[in-house]
Short mmCIF file of C-alpha atoms in Angstrom, two decimals:
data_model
loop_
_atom_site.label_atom_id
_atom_site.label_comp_id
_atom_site.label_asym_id
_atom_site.label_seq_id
_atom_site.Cartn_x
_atom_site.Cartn_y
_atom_site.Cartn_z
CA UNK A 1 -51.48 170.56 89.20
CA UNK A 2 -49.76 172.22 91.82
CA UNK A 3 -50.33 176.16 92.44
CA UNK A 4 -48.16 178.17 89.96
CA UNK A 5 -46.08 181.33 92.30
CA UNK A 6 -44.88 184.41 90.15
CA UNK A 7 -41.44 185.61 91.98
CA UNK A 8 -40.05 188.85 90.73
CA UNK A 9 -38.04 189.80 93.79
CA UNK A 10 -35.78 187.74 96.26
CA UNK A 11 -37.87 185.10 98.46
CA UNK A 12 -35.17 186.00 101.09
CA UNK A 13 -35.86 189.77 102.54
CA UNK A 14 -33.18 191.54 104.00
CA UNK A 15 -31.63 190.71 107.27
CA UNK A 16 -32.74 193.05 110.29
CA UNK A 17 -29.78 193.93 112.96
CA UNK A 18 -29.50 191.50 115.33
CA UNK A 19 -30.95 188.66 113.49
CA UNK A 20 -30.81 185.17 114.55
CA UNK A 21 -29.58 182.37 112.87
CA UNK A 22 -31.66 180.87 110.03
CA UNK A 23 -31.48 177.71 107.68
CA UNK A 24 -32.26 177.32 103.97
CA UNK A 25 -35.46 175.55 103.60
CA UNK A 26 -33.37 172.86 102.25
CA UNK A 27 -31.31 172.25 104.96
CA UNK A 28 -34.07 171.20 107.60
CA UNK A 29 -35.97 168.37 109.69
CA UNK A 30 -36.22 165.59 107.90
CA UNK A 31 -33.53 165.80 105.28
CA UNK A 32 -31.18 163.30 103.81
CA UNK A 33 -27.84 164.40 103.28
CA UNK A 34 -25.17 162.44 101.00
CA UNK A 35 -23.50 159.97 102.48
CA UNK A 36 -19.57 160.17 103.39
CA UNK A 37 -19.55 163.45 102.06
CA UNK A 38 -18.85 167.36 102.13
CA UNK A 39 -22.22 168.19 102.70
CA UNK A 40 -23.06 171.88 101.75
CA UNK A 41 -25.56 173.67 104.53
CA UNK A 42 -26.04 177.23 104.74
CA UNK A 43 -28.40 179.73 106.10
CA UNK A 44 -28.19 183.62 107.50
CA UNK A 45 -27.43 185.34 110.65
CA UNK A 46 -26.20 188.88 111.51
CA UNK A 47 -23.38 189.93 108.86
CA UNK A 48 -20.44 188.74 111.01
CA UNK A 49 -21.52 186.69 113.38
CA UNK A 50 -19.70 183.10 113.77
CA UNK A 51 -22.11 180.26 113.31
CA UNK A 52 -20.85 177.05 114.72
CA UNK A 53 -22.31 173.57 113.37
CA UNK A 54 -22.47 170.44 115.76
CA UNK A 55 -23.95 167.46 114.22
CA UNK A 56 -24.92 164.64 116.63
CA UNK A 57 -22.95 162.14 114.56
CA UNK A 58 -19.67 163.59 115.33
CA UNK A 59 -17.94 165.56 118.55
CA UNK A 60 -16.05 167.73 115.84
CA UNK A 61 -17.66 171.10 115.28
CA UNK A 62 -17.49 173.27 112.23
CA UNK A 63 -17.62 176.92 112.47
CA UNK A 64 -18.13 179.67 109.64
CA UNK A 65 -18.57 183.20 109.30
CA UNK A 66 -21.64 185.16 108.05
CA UNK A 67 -20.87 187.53 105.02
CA UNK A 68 -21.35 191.43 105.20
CA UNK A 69 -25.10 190.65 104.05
CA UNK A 70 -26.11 187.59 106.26
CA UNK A 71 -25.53 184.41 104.17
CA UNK A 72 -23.22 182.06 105.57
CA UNK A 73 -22.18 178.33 103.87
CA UNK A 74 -20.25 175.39 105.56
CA UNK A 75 -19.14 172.12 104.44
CA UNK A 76 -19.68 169.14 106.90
CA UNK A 77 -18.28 165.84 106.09
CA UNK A 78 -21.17 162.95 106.53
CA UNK A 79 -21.26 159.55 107.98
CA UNK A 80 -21.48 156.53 106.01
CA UNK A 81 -25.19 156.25 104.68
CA UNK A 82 -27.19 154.40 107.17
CA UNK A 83 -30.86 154.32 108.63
CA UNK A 84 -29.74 155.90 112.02
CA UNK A 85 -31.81 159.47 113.04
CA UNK A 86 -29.31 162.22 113.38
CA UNK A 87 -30.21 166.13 114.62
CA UNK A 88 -27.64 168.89 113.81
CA UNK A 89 -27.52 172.28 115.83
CA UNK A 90 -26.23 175.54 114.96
CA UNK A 91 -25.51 177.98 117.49
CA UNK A 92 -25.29 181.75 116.73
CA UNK A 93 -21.80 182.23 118.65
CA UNK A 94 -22.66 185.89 120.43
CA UNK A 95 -25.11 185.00 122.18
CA UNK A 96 -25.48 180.67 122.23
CA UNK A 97 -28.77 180.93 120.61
CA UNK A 98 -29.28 177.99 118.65
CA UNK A 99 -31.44 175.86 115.83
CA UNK A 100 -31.77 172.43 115.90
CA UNK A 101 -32.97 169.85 112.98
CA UNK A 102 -33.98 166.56 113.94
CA UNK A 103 -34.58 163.13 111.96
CA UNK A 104 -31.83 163.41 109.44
CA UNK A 105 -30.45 160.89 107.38
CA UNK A 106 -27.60 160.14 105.31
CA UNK A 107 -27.69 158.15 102.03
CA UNK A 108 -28.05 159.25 98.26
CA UNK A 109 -29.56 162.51 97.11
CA UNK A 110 -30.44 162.88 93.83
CA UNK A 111 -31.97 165.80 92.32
CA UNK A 112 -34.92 165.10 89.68
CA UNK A 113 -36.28 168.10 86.59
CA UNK A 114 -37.98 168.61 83.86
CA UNK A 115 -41.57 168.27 82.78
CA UNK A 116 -44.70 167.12 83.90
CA UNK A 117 -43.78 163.65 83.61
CA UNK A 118 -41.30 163.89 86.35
CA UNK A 119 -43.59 166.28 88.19
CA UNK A 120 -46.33 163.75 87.97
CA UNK A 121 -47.68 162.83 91.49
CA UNK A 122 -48.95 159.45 92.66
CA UNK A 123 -52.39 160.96 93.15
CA UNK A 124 -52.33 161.64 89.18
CA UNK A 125 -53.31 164.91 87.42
CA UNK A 126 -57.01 165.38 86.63
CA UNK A 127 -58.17 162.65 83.83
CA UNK A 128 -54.77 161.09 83.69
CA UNK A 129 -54.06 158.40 86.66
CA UNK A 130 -51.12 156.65 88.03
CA UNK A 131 -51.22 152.93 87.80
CA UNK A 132 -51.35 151.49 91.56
CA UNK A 133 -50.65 155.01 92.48
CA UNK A 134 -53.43 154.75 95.85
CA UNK A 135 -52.24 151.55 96.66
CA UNK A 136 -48.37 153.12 96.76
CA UNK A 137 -50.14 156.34 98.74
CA UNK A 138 -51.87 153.79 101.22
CA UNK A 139 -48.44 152.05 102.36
CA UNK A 140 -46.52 155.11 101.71
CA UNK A 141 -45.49 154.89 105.58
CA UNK A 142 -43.30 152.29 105.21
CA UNK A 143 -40.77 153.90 103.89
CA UNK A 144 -40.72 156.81 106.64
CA UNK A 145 -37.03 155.79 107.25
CA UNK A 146 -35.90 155.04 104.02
CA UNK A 147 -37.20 158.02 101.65
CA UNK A 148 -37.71 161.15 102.01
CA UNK A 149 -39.06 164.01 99.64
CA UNK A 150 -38.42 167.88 99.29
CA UNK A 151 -41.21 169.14 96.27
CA UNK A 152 -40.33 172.44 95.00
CA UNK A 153 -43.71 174.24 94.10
CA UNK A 154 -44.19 175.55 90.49
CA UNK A 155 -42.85 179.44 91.04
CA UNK A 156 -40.59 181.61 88.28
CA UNK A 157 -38.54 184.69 88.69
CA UNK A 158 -36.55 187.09 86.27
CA UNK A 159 -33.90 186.88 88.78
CA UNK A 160 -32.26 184.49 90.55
CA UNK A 161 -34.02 183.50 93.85
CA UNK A 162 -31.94 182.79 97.00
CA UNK A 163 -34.65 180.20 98.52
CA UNK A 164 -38.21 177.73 97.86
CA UNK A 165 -40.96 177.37 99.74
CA UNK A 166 -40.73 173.86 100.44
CA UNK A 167 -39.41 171.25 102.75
CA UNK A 168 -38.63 168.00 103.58
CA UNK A 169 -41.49 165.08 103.78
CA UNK A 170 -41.61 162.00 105.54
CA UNK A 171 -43.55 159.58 103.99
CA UNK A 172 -47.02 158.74 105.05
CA UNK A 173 -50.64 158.58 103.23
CA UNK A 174 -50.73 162.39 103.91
CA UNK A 175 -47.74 163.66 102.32
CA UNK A 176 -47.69 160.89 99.34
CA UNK A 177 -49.82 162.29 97.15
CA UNK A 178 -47.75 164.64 96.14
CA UNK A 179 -44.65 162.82 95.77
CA UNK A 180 -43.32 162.11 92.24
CA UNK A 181 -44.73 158.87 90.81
CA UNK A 182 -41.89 158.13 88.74
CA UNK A 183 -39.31 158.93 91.99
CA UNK A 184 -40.93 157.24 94.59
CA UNK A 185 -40.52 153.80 92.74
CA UNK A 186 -36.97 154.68 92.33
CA UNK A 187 -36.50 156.07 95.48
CA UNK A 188 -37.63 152.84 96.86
CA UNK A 189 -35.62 150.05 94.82
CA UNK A 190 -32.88 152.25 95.25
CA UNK A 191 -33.33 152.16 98.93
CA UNK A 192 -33.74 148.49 98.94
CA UNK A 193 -30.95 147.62 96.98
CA UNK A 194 -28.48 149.86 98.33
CA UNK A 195 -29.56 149.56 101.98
CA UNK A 196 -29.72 152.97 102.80
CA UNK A 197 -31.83 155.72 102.65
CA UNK A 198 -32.36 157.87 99.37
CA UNK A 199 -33.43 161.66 99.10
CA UNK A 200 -35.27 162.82 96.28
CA UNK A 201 -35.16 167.01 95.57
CA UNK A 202 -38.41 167.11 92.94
CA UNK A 203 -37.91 170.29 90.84
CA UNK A 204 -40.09 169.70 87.80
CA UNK A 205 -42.23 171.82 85.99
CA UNK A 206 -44.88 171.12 83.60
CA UNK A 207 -44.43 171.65 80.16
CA UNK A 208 -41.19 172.90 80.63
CA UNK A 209 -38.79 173.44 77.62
CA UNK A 210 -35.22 173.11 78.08
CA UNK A 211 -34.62 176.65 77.77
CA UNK A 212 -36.41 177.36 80.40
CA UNK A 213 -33.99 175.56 82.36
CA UNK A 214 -31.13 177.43 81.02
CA UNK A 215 -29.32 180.87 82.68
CA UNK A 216 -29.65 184.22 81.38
CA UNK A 217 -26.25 184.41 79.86
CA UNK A 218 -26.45 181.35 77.95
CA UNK A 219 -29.86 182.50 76.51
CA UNK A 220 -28.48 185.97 75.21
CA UNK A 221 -26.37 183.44 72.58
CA UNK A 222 -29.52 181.84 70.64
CA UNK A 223 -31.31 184.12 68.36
CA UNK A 224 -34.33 182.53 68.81
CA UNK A 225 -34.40 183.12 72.27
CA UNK A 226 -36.36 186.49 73.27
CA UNK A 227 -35.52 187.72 77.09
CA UNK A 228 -37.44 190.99 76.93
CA UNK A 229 -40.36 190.73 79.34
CA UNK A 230 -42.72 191.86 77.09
CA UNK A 231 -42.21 188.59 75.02
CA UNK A 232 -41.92 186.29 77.89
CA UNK A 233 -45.02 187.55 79.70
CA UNK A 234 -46.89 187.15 76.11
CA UNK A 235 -46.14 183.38 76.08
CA UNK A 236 -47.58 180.05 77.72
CA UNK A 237 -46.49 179.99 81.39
CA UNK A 238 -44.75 176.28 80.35
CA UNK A 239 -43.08 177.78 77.53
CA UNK A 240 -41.40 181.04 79.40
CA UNK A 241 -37.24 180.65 78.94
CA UNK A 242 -34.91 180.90 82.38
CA UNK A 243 -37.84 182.28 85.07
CA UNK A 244 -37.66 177.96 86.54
CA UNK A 245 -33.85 178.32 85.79
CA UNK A 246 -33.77 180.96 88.42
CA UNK A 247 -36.63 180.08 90.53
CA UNK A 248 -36.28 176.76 91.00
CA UNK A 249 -32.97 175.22 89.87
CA UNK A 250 -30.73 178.43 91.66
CA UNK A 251 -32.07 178.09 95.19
CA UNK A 252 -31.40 174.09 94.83
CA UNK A 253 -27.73 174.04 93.51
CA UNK A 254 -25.95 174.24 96.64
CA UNK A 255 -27.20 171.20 98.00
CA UNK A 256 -24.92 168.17 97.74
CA UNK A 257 -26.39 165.23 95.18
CA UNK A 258 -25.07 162.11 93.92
CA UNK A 259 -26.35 162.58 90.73
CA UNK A 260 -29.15 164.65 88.48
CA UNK A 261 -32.44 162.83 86.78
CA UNK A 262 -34.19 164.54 84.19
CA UNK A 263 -37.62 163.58 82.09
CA UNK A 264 -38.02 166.44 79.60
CA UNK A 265 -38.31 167.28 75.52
CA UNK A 266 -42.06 166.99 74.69
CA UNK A 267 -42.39 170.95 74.58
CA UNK A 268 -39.06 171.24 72.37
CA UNK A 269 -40.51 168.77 69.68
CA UNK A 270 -40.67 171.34 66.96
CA UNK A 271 -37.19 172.69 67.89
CA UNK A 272 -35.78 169.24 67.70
CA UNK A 273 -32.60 170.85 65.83
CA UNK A 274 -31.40 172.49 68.51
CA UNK A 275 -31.82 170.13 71.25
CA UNK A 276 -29.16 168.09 71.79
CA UNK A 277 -26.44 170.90 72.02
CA UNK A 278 -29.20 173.12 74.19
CA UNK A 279 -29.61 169.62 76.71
CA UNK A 280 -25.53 169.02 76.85
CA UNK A 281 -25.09 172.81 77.09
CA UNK A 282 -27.80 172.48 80.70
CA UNK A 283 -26.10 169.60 82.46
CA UNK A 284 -22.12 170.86 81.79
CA UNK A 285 -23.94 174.34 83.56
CA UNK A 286 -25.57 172.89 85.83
CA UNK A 287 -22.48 170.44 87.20
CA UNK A 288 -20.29 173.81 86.90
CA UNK A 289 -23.08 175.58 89.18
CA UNK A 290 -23.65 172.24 91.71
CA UNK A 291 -19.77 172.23 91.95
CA UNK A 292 -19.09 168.40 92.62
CA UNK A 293 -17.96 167.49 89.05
CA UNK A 294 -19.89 165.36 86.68
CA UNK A 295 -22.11 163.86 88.64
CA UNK A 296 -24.23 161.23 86.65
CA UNK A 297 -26.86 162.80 84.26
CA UNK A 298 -29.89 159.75 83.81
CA UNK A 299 -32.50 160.47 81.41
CA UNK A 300 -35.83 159.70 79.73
CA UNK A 301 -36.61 159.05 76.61
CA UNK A 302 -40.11 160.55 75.49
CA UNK A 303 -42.51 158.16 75.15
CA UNK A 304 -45.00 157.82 72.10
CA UNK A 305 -47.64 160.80 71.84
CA UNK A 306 -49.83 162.03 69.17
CA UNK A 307 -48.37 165.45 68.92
CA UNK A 308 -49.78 165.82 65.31
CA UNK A 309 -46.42 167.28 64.27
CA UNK A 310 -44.42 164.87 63.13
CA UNK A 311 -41.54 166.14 64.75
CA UNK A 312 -40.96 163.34 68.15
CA UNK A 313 -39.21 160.90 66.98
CA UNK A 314 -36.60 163.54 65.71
CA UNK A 315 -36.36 164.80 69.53
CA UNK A 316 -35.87 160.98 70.57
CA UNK A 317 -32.80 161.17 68.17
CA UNK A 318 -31.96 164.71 69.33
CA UNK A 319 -32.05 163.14 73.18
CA UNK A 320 -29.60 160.32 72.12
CA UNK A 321 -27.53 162.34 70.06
CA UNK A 322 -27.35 164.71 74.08
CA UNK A 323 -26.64 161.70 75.74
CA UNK A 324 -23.72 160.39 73.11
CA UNK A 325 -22.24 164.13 74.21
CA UNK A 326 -22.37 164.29 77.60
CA UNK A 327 -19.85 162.00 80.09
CA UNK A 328 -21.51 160.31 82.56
CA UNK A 329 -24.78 160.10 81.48
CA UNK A 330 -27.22 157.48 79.90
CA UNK A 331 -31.17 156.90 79.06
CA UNK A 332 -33.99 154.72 79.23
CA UNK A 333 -36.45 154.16 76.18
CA UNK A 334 -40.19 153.44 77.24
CA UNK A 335 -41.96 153.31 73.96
CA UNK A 336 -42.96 149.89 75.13
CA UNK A 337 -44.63 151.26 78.78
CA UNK A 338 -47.29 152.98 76.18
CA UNK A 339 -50.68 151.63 75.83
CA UNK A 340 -52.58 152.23 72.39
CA UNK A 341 -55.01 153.88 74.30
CA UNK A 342 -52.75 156.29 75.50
CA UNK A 343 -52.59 157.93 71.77
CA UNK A 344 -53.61 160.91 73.02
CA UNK A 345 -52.52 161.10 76.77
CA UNK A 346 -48.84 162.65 77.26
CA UNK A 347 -48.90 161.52 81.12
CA UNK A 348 -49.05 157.71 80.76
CA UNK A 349 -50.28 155.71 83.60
CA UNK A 350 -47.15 153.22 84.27
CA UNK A 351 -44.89 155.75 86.12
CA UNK A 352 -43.52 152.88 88.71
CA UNK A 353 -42.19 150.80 85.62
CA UNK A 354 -40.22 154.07 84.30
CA UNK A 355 -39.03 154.47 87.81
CA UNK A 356 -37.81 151.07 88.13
CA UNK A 357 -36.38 151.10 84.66
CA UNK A 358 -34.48 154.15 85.19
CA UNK A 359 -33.42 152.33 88.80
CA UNK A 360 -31.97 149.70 87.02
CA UNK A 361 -29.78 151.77 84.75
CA UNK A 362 -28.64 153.79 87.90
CA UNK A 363 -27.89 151.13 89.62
CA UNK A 364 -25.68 149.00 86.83
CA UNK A 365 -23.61 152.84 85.91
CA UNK A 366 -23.20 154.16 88.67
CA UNK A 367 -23.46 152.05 91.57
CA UNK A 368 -21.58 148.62 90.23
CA UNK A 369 -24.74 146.40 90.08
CA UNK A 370 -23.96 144.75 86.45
CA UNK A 371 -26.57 142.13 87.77
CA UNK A 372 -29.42 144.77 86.29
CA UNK A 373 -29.69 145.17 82.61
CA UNK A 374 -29.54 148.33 81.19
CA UNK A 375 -28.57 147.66 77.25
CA UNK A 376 -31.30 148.29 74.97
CA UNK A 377 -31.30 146.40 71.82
CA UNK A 378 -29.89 149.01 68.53
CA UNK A 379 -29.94 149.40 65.09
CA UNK A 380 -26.64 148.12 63.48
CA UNK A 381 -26.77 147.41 59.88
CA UNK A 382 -29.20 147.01 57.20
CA UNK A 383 -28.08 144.68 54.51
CA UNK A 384 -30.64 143.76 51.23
CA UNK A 385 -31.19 140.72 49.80
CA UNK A 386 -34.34 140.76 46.62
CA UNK A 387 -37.33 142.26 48.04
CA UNK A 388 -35.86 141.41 51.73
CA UNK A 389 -34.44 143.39 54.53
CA UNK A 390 -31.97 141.85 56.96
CA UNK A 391 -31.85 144.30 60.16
CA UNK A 392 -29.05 143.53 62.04
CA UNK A 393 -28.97 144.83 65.80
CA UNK A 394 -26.80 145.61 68.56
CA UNK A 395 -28.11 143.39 71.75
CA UNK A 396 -26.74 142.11 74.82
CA UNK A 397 -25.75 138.91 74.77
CA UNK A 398 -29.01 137.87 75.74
CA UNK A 399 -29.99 137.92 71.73
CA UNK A 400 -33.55 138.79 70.89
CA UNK A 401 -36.38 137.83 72.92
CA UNK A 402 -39.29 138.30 70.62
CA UNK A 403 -39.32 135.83 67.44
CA UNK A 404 -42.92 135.85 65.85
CA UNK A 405 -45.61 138.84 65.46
CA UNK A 406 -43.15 141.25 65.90
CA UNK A 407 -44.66 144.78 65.24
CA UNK A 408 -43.44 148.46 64.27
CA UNK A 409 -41.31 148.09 61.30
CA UNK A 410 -41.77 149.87 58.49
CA UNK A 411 -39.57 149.63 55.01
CA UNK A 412 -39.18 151.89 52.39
CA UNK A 413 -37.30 151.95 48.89
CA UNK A 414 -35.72 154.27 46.79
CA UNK A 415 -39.01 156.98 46.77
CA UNK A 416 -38.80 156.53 51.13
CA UNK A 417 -42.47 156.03 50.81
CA UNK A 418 -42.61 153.67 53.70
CA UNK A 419 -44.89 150.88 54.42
CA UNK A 420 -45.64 148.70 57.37
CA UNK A 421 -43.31 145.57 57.47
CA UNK A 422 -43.86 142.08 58.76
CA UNK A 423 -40.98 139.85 60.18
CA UNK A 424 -40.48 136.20 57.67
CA UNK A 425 -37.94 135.42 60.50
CA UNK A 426 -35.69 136.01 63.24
CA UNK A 427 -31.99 134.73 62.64
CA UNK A 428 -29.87 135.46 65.92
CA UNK A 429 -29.52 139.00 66.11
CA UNK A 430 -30.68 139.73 62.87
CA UNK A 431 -34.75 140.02 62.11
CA UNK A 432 -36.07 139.79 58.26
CA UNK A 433 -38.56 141.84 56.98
CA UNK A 434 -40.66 142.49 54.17
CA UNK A 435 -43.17 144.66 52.99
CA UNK A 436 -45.84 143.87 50.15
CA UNK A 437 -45.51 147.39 48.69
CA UNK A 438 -41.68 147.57 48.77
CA UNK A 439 -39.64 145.45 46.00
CA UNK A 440 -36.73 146.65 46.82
CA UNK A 441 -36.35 147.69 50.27
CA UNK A 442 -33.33 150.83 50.74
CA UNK A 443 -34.25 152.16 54.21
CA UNK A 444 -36.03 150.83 57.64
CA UNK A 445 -37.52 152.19 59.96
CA UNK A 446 -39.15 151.31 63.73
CA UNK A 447 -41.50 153.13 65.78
CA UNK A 448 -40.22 156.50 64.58
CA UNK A 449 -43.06 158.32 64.68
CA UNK A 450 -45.31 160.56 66.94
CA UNK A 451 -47.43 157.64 68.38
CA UNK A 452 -45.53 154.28 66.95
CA UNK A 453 -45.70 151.14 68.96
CA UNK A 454 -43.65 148.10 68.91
CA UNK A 455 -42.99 145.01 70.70
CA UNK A 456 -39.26 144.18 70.15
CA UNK A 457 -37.62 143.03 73.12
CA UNK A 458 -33.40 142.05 74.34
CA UNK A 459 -33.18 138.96 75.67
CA UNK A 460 -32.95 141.20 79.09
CA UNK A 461 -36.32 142.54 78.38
CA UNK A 462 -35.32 146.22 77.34
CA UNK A 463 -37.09 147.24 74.15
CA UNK A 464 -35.58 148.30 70.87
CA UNK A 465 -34.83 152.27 70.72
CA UNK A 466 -36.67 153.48 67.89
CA UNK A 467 -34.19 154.61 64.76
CA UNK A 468 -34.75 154.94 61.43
CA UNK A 469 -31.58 154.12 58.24
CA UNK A 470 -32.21 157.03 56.38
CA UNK A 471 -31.03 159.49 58.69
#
């Protein structure tokens, strides 16, 4: 795991007289701006000097002003995405001296949070690998025109920090490692199906709660929510509320981005009540703060772990009941990219399936590609008949795919003592269970649980989203 940096002051120090023009460190070599768009740059210079902005794309120069304490922001407008090299110079008006960035790109830029699970690199974390993740490292360079990376470290701050100490990667076997398992396989098909290049901005921070990700002035409204140092420097690093808010979500939010991916919840499984209106209250701030509307918000379901509390399958419900609330968004489940030897390992190994899953659903929502699936199969109805259960679900018009040893049902009756169910038969969309302990079944269940595995498949081989009837 990456280096953890403690901010408690500005990154940027105070502008000498006379000083010369400086970038962001996300506005640099190697970046990939959105395509046929008003891309956001900024930087500082003397307070009032004119900065003027020549990209090599275009003869039409844009000029801005620095404020009375340095900072100065300009809007460019982009080409169409494409896998041409562009540089872009910026000349500090009184007296021509200038900075030049070389080997950008334009294409789609999304921007990527959460936990550990979206921080996890293709080199793994110590006793928990990435499937194929050295064989992804070793032809990493292939895709040194098509994706690019910019990998905020782990750092928090009680205030809001003006820049990261990061930058922009081309892909080789040298910078790889590092990349975000789950983003470079998205990265990729994205790149491949679109045809141009795609720019990841990796922002995730292990263990991370939600609140963590949310601003100070949002915080001050939930009573559980201490923001006297005192508390905060008692608690887990992971756990601390708005210090990666500040450090490492402020300093991002004036790049331009096509859309925001998150992969977060496992920390907020005992504060599953709160969760959905905590997530839908983040993205609505975070669009307000990014400033290009609402931008698509793609998530992650939490996949099966043995948290010993119970509580997950409530905070796979809580993430649903987010996404229901907030326009423009949507999910994956991966209960089924689990293996039962996993039970016990909250980074599993098949991060380029999750990537390529997540693709998909990017690709069908917000880029027009209805030729990917994206609709996993849902509880509808229940309806009893004797000591049977007819589940009835909501699938694509693919139907079911899986008719015989189906696994991860469980019925219950009238005392919601449940018991593990088997499936007598599969009738269209509708499967029939029974259980040997349960006479008369009232409520069903599947895979709602901690660590519950199933194999229930759409006919477009998405798995069933675990539920249970007796909400």
């Amino acid at each position: 795991m990456r280096k953890l940096t403690v901010a408690v002051a500005l990154m940027a120090a105070a502008l000498p007289a006379g000083a010369k023009v400086s970038l962001n460190p996300m506005v640099g070599d190697n970046m990939v701006l959105q395509q046929s768009a008003a891309a956001t740059l900024w930087g500082t210079a003397a307070p009032g000097t004119t900065v003027e902005i020549t990209p090599s794309w275009s003869d039409i120069a844009t000029t801005v002003k620095a404020d009375k304490s340095g900072k100065w922001k300009a809007e460019v407008e982009t080409p169409k995405g494409s896998f041409n090299k562009y540089s872009i110079t910026f000349t500090d008006k009184s007296d021509n001296d200038t900075v030049r960035v070389s080997n950008v790109l334009t294409g789609e830029v999304w921007l990527a949070s959460g936990q550990s699970n979206m921080q996890m690199p293709l080199k793994g974390y110590p006793g928990c690998c990435v499937k194929d993740g050295y064989d992804e490292i070793a032809a990493a360079g292939k895709r040194a025109d098509s994706v690019r990376f910019i990998t905020v470290p782990l750092t928090q701050s009680y205030t809001p920090l003006d820049t990261v100490a990061a930058s922009w990667q081309v892909p080789s076997s040298a910078t790889a490692p590092e990349f975000s398992a789950l983003c470079w396989a998205l990265a990729g098909r994205m790149s491949d199906v679109l045809g141009v290049p795609v720019g990841i901005v990796s922002a995730a921070y292990g263990g991370a709660k939600v609140e963590s990700w949310l601003p100070r002035e949002i915080l001050e409204g939930y009573d559980d929510v201490s923001l006297d140092p005192a508390d905060i420097d008692k608690m887990v690093h992971y756990y601390r509320p708005m210090l990666m808010y500040n450090a490492m979500f402020v300093p991002l939010k004036d790049y331009t981005y096509k859309g925001i991916l998150w992969y977060q919840g496992c920390s907020n499984t005992d504060s599953w009540q709160t969760y959905a209106d905590r997530l839908a209250t983040m993205v609505s701030h975070w669009r307000q703060e990014i400033g290009e509307g609402d931008i698509p918000f793609y998530a992650v379901e939490i996949g099966p772990f043995d948290y010993n509390n119970g509580q997950a399958a409530y905070l796979r419900e809580a993430q649903w009941d987010a996404i229901d609330r907030i326009p423009h968004s949507g999910m994956i489940s991966i209960t089924d990219l689990v293996a039962s030897y996993e039970r016990f390992n909250i980074h599993p190994e098949q991060k380029k399936e999750v990537g390529n899953r997540l693709c998909n659903l990017i690709l069908n929502q917000t880029y027009g590609h209805k030729e990917f699936p994206v609709k996993h199969p849902r509880f509808k109805s229940l309806a009893v008949e004797g000591n049977k259960a007819r589940v009835t679900l909501d699938v694509s018009e693919d139907g079911i795919c899986r008719n015989y040893g189906i696994e991860g049902f469980e019925l219950a009756g009238e005392d919601r003592q449940f018991h593990p169910a088997k499936a007598t038969s599969v009738e269209g969309n509708d499967i029939i269970l029974v259980a040997d302990e349960v006479d008369s079944p009232r409520y069903v269940r599947y895979c709602f649980g901690d660590f519950k595995l199933g194999n229930v498949y759409g006919g477009n081989y998405l798995p069933l989203i675990p539920f249970r009837s007796d909400r």
